[in-house]
PDB file of C-alpha atoms in Angstrom:
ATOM      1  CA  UNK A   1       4.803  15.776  14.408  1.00  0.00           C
ATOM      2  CA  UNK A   2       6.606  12.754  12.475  1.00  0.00           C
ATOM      3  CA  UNK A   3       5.390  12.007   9.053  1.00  0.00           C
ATOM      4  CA  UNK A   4       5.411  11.700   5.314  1.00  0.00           C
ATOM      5  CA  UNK A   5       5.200  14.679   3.261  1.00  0.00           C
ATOM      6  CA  UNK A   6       3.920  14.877  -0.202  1.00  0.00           C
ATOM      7  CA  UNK A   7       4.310  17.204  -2.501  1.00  0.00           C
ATOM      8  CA  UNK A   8       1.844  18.589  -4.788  1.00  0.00           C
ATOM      9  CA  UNK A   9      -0.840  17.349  -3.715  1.00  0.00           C
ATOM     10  CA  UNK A  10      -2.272  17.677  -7.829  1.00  0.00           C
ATOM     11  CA  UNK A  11       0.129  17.446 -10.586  1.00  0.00           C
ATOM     12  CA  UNK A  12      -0.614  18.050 -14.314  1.00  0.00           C
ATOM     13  CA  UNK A  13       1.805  16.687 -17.029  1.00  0.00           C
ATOM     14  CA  UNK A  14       2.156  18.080 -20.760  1.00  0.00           C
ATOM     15  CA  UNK A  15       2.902  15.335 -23.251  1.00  0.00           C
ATOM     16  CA  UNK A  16       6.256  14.779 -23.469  1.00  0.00           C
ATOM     17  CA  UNK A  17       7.581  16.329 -20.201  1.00  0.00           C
ATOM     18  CA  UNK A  18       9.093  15.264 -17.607  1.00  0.00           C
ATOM     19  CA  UNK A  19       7.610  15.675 -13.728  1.00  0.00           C
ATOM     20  CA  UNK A  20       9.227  14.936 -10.587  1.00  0.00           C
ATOM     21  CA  UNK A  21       7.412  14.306  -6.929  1.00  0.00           C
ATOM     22  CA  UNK A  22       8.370  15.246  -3.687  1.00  0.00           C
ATOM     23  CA  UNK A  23       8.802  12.950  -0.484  1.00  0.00           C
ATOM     24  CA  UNK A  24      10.230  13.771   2.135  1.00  0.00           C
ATOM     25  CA  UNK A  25       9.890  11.685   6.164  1.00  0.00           C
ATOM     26  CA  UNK A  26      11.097  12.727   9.278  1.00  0.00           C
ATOM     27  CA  UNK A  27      10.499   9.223  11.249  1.00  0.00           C
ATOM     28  CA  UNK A  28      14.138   8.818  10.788  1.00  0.00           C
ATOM     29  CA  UNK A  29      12.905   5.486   8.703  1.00  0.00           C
ATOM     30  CA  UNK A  30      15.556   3.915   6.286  1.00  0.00           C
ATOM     31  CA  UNK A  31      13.736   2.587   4.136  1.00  0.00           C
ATOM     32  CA  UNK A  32      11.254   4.266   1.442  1.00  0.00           C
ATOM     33  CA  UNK A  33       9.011   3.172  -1.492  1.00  0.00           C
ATOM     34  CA  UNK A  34       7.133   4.495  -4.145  1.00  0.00           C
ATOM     35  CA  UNK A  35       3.708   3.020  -5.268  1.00  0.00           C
ATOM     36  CA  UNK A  36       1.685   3.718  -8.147  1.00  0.00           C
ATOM     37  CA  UNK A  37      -2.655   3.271  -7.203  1.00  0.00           C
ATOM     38  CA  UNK A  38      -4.568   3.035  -9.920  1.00  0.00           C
ATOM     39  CA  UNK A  39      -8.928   3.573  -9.632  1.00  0.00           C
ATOM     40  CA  UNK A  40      -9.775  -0.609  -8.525  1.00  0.00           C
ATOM     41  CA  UNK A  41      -6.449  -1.624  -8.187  1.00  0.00           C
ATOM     42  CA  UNK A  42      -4.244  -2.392  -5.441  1.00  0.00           C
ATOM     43  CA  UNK A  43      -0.682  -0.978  -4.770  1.00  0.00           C
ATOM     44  CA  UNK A  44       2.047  -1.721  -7.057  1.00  0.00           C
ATOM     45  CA  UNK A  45       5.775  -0.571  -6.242  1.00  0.00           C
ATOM     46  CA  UNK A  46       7.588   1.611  -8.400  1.00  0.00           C
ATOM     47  CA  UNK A  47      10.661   1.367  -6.564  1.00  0.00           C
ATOM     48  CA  UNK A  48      12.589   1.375  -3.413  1.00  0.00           C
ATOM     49  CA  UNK A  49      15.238   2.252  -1.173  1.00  0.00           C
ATOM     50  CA  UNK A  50      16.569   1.049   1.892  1.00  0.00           C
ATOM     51  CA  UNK A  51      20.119   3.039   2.111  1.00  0.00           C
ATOM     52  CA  UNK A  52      20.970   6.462   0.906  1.00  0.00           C
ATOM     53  CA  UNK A  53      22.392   5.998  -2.700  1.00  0.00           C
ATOM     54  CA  UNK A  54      20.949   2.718  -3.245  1.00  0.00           C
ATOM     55  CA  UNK A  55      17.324   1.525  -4.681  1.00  0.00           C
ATOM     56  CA  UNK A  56      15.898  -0.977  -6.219  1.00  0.00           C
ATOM     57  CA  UNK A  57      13.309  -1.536  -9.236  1.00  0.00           C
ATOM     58  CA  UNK A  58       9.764  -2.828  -8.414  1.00  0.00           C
ATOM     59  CA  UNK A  59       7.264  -3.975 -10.199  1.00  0.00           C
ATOM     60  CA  UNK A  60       6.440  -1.288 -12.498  1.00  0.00           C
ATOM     61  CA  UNK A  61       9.957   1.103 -12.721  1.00  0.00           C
ATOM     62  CA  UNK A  62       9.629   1.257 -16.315  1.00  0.00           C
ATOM     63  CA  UNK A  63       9.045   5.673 -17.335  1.00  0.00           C
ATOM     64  CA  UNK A  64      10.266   6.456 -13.757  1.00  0.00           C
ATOM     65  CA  UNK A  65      13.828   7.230 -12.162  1.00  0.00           C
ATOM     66  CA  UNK A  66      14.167   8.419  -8.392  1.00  0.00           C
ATOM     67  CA  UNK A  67      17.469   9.313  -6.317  1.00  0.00           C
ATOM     68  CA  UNK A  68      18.095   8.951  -2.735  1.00  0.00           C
ATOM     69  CA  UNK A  69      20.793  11.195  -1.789  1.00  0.00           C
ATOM     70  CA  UNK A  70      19.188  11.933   1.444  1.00  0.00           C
ATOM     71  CA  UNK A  71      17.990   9.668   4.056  1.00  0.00           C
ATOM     72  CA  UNK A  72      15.086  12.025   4.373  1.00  0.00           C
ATOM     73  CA  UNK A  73      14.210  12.546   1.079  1.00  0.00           C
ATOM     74  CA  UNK A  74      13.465   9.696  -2.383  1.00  0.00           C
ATOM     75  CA  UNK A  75      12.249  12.280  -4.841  1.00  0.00           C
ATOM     76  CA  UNK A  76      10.367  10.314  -8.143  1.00  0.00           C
ATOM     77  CA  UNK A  77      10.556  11.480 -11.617  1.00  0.00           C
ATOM     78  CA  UNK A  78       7.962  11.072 -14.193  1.00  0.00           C
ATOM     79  CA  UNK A  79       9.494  10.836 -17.675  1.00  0.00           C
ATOM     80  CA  UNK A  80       8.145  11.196 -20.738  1.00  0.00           C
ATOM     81  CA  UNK A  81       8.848   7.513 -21.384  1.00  0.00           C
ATOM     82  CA  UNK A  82       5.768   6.725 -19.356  1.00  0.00           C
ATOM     83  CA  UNK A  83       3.135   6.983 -21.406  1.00  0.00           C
ATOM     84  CA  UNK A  84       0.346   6.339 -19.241  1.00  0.00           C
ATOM     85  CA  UNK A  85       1.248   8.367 -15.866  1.00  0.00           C
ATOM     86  CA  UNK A  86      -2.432   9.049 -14.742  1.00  0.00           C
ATOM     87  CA  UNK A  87      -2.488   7.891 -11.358  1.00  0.00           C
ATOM     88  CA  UNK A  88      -2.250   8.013  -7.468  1.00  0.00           C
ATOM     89  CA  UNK A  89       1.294   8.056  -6.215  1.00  0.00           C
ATOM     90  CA  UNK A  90       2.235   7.174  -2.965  1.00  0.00           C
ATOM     91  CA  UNK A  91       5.183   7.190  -0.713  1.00  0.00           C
ATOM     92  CA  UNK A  92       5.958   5.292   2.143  1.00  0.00           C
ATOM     93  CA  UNK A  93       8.915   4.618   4.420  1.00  0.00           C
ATOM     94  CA  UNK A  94       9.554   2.050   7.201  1.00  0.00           C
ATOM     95  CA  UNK A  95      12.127   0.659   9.168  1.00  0.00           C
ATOM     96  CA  UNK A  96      14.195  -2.442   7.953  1.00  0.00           C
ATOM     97  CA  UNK A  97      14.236  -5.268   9.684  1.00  0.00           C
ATOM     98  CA  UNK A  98      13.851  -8.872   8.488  1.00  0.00           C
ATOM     99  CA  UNK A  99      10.129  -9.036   9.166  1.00  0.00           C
ATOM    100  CA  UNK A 100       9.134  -6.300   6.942  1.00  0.00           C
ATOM    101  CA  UNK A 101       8.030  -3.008   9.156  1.00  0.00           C
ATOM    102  CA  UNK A 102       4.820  -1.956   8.492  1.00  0.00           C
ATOM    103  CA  UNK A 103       4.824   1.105   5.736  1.00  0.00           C
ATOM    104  CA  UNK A 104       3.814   4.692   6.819  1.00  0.00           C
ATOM    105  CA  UNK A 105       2.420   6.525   4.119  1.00  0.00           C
ATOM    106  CA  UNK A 106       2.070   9.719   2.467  1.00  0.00           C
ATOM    107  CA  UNK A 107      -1.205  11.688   1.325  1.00  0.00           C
ATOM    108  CA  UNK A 108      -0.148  11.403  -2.320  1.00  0.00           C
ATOM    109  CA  UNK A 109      -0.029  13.175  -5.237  1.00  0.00           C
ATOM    110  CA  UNK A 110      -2.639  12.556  -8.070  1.00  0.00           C
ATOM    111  CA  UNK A 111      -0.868  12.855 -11.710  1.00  0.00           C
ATOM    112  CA  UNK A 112      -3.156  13.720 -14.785  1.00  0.00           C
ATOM    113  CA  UNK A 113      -2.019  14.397 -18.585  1.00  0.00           C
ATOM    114  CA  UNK A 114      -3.148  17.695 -20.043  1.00  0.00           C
TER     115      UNK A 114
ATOM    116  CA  UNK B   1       4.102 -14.015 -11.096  1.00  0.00           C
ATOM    117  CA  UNK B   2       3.270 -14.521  -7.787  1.00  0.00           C
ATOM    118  CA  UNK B   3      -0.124 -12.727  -6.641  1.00  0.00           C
ATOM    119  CA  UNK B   4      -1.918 -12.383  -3.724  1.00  0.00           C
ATOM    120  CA  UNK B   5      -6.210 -12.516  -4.392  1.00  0.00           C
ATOM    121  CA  UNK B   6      -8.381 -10.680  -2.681  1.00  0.00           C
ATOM    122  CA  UNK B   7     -12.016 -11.146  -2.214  1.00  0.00           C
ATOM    123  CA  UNK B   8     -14.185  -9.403  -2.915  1.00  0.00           C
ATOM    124  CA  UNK B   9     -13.562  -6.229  -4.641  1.00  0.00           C
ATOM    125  CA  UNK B  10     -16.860  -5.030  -3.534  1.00  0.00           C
ATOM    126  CA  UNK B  11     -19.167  -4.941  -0.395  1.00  0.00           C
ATOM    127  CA  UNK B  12     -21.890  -3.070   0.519  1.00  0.00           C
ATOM    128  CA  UNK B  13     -23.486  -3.930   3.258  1.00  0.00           C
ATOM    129  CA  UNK B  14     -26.331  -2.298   5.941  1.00  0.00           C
ATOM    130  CA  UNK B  15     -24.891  -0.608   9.129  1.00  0.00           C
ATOM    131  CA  UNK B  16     -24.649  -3.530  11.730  1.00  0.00           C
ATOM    132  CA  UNK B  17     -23.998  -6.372   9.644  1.00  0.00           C
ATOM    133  CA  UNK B  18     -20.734  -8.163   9.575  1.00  0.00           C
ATOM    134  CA  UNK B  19     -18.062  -8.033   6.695  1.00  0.00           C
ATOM    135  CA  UNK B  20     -15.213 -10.391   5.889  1.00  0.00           C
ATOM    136  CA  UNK B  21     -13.231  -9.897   2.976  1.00  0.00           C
ATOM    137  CA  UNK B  22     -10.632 -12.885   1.872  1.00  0.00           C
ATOM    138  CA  UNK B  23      -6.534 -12.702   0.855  1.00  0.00           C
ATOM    139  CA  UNK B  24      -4.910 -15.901  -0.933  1.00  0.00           C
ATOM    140  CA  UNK B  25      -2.028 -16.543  -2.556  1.00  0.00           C
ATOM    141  CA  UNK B  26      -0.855 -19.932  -4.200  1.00  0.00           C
ATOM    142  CA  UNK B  27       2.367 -20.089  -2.305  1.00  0.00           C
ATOM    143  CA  UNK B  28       3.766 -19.888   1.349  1.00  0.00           C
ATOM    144  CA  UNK B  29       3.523 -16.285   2.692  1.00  0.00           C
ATOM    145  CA  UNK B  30       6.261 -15.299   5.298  1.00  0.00           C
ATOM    146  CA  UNK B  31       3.654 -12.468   6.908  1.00  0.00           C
ATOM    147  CA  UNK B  32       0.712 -10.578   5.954  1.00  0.00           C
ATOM    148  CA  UNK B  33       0.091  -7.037   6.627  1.00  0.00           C
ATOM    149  CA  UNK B  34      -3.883  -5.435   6.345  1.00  0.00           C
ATOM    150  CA  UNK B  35      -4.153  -1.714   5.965  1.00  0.00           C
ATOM    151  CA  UNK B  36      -7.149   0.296   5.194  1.00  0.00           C
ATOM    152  CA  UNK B  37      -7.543   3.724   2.970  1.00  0.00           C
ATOM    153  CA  UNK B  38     -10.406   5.692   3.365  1.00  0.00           C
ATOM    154  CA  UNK B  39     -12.014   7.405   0.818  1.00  0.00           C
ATOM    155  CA  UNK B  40     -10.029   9.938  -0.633  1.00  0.00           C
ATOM    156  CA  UNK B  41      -7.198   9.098   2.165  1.00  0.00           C
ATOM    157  CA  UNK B  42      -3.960   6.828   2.415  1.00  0.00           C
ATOM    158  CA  UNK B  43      -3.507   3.386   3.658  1.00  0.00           C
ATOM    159  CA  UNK B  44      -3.207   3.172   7.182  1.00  0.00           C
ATOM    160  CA  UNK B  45      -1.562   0.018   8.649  1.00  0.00           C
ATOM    161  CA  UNK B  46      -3.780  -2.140  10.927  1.00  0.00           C
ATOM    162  CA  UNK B  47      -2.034  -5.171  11.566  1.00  0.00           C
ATOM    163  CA  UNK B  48       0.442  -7.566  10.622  1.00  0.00           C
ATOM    164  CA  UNK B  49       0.618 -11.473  11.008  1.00  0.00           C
ATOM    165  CA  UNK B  50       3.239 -13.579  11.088  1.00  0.00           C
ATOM    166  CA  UNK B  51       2.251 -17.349  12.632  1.00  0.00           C
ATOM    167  CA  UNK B  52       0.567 -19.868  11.035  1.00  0.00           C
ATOM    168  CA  UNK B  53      -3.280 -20.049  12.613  1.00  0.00           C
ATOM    169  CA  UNK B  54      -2.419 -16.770  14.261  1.00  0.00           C
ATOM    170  CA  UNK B  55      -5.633 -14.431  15.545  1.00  0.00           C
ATOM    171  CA  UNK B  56      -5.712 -11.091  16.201  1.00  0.00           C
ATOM    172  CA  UNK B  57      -8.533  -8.870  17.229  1.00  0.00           C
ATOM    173  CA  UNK B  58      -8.798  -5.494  17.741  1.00  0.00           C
ATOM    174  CA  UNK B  59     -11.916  -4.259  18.859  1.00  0.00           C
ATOM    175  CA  UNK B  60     -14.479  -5.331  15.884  1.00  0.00           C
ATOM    176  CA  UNK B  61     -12.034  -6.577  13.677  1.00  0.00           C
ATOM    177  CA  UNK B  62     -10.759 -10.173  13.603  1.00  0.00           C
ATOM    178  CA  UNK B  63      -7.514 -10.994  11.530  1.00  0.00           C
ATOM    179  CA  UNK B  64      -6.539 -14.853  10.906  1.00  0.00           C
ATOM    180  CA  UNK B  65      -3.804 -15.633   9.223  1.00  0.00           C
ATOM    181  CA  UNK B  66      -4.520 -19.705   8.084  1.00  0.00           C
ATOM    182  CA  UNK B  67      -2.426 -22.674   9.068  1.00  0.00           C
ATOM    183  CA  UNK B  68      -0.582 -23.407   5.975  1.00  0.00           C
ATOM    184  CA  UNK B  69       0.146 -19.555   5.445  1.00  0.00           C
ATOM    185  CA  UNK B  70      -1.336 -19.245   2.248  1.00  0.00           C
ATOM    186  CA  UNK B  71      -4.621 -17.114   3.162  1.00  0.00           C
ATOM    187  CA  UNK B  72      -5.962 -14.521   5.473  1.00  0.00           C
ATOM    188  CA  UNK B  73      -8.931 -12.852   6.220  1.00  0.00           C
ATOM    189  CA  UNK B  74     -10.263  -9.555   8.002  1.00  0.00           C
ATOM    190  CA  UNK B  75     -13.604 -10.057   9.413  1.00  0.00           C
ATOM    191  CA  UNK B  76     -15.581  -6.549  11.347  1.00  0.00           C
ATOM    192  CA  UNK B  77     -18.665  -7.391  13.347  1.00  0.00           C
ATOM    193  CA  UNK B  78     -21.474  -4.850  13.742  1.00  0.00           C
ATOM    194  CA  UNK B  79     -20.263  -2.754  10.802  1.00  0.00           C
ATOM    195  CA  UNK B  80     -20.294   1.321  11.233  1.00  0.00           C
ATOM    196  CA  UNK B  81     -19.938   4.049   9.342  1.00  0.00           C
ATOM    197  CA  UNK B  82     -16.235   5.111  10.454  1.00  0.00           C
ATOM    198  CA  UNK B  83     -15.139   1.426   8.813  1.00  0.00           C
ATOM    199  CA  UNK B  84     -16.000   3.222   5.297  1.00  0.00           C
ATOM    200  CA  UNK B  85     -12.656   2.567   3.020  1.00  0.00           C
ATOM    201  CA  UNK B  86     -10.913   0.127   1.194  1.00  0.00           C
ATOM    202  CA  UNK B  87      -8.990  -2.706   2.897  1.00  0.00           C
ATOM    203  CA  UNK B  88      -6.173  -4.287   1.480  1.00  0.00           C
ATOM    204  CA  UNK B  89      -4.205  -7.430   2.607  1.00  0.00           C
ATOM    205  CA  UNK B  90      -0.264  -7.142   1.148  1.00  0.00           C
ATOM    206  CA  UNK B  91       2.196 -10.362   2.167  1.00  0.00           C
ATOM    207  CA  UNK B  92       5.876 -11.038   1.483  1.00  0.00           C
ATOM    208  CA  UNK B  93       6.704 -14.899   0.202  1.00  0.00           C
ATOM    209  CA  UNK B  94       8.574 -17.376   2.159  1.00  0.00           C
ATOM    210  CA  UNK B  95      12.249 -17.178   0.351  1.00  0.00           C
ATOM    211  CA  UNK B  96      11.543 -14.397  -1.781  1.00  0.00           C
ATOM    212  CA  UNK B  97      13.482 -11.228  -2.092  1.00  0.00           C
ATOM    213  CA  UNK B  98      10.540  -9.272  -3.079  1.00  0.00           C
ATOM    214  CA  UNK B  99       8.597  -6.183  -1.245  1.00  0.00           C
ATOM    215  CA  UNK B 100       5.384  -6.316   0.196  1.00  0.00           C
ATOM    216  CA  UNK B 101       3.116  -7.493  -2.521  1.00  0.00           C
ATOM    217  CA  UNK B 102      -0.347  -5.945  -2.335  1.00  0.00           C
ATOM    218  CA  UNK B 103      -3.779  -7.241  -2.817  1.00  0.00           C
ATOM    219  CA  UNK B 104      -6.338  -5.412  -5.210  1.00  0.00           C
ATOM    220  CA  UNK B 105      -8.280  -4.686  -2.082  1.00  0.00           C
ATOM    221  CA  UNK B 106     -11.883  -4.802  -0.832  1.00  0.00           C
ATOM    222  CA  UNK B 107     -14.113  -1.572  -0.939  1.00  0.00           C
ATOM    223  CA  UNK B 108     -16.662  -1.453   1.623  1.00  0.00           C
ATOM    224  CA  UNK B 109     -19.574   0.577   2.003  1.00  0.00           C
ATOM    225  CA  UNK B 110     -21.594   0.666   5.201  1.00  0.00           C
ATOM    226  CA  UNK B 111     -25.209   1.810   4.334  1.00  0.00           C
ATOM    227  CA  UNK B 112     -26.761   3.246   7.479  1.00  0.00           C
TER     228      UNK B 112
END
């Protein structure tokens, strides 16, 4: 079956470490983002890709880094520099097209500090 | 910056009713998409509009995206359990470079 895979599914961070989450998609979509969710709020983009070895920032890309050397894969890094990183992070991917393709998503991985 | 509202945040309501929640934004959107996440789930995508006065339906749900392009709404008649979740509206503006820009979302809860 296509789809999104997440990985973990829980995620604890010490202070002052760095974490990294997994996605990976095998729709064969160009396109992927990375959304934080926090309890209340909607979806705000982290950042996004739409070509292997290119992305963009979004809204929020301050404390995060990611890397698209696969058209598969847009791994997202944590750093330390993000000092509030409890959350709900999702990853989607979709097509490109002008009309903005709607986003298939991920199950997510919920981040908390120890 | 530019925002897109959603209305309201909250809505309980008893098993049967109807339910409408409410997306606006102060400037020209090029589309809207709605998804829903249920509890504990991902968003899903339901729909996505693109005309101005364009209706949808599927099933229950209603989607109207208004003339000027500036608001939408998702309306579910005879509520059920299954439509449990959180719906959220998320539109792209006319011109703009930007991603999909999403709404804070309406959680529903269908009583029974």
């Amino acid at each position: 079956d296509g789809g999104i895979t997440q990985s973990p599914k829980y995620l604890f961070r010490k202070e002052g470490q760095n974490v990294t989450l997994s996605c990976e998609q095998n729709l064969n979509h160009d396109a992927m983002y990375w959304y934080r969710q926090d309890p209340g709020q909607g979806l705000r983009l982290i950042y996004y890709s739409q070509i292997v070895n290119d992305f963009q920032k979004g809204d929020i890309a301050e404390g995060y880094s990611v890397s698209r050397e696969k058209k598969e894969s847009f791994p997202l890094t944590v750093t330390s520099a993000q000092k509030n990183p409890t959350a709900f992070y999702l990853c989607a991917s979709s097509f490109v097209s002008g009309n903005h393709q709607p986003q298939h998503f991920g199950d997510g991985t919920r981040l908390s500090i120890l | 910056g530019q925002q897109v509202m959603q209305i309201p945040q909250y809505q309980h309501v008893q098993e049967g009713e109807d339910f409408t929640t409410y997306c606006n934004s102060s400037t020209t959107l090029s589309n809207i998409q709605w998804y829903k996440q249920r509890p504990g789930g991902h968003p899903v995508f339901l729909i996505q509009l693109v005309k101005s006065g364009e209706v949808k339906k599927q099933k229950r749900l209603t989607f109207q995206f208004g003339e000027a392009k500036k608001n939408s709404s998702l309306h579910i008649t005879a509520t059920q359990t299954t439509d449990v979740g959180t719906y959220f509206c998320a539109g792209v503006w006319v011109g703009s470079a930007r991603q999909l820009t999403f709404g804070s979302g309406t959680q529903l809860t269908v009583l029974p």
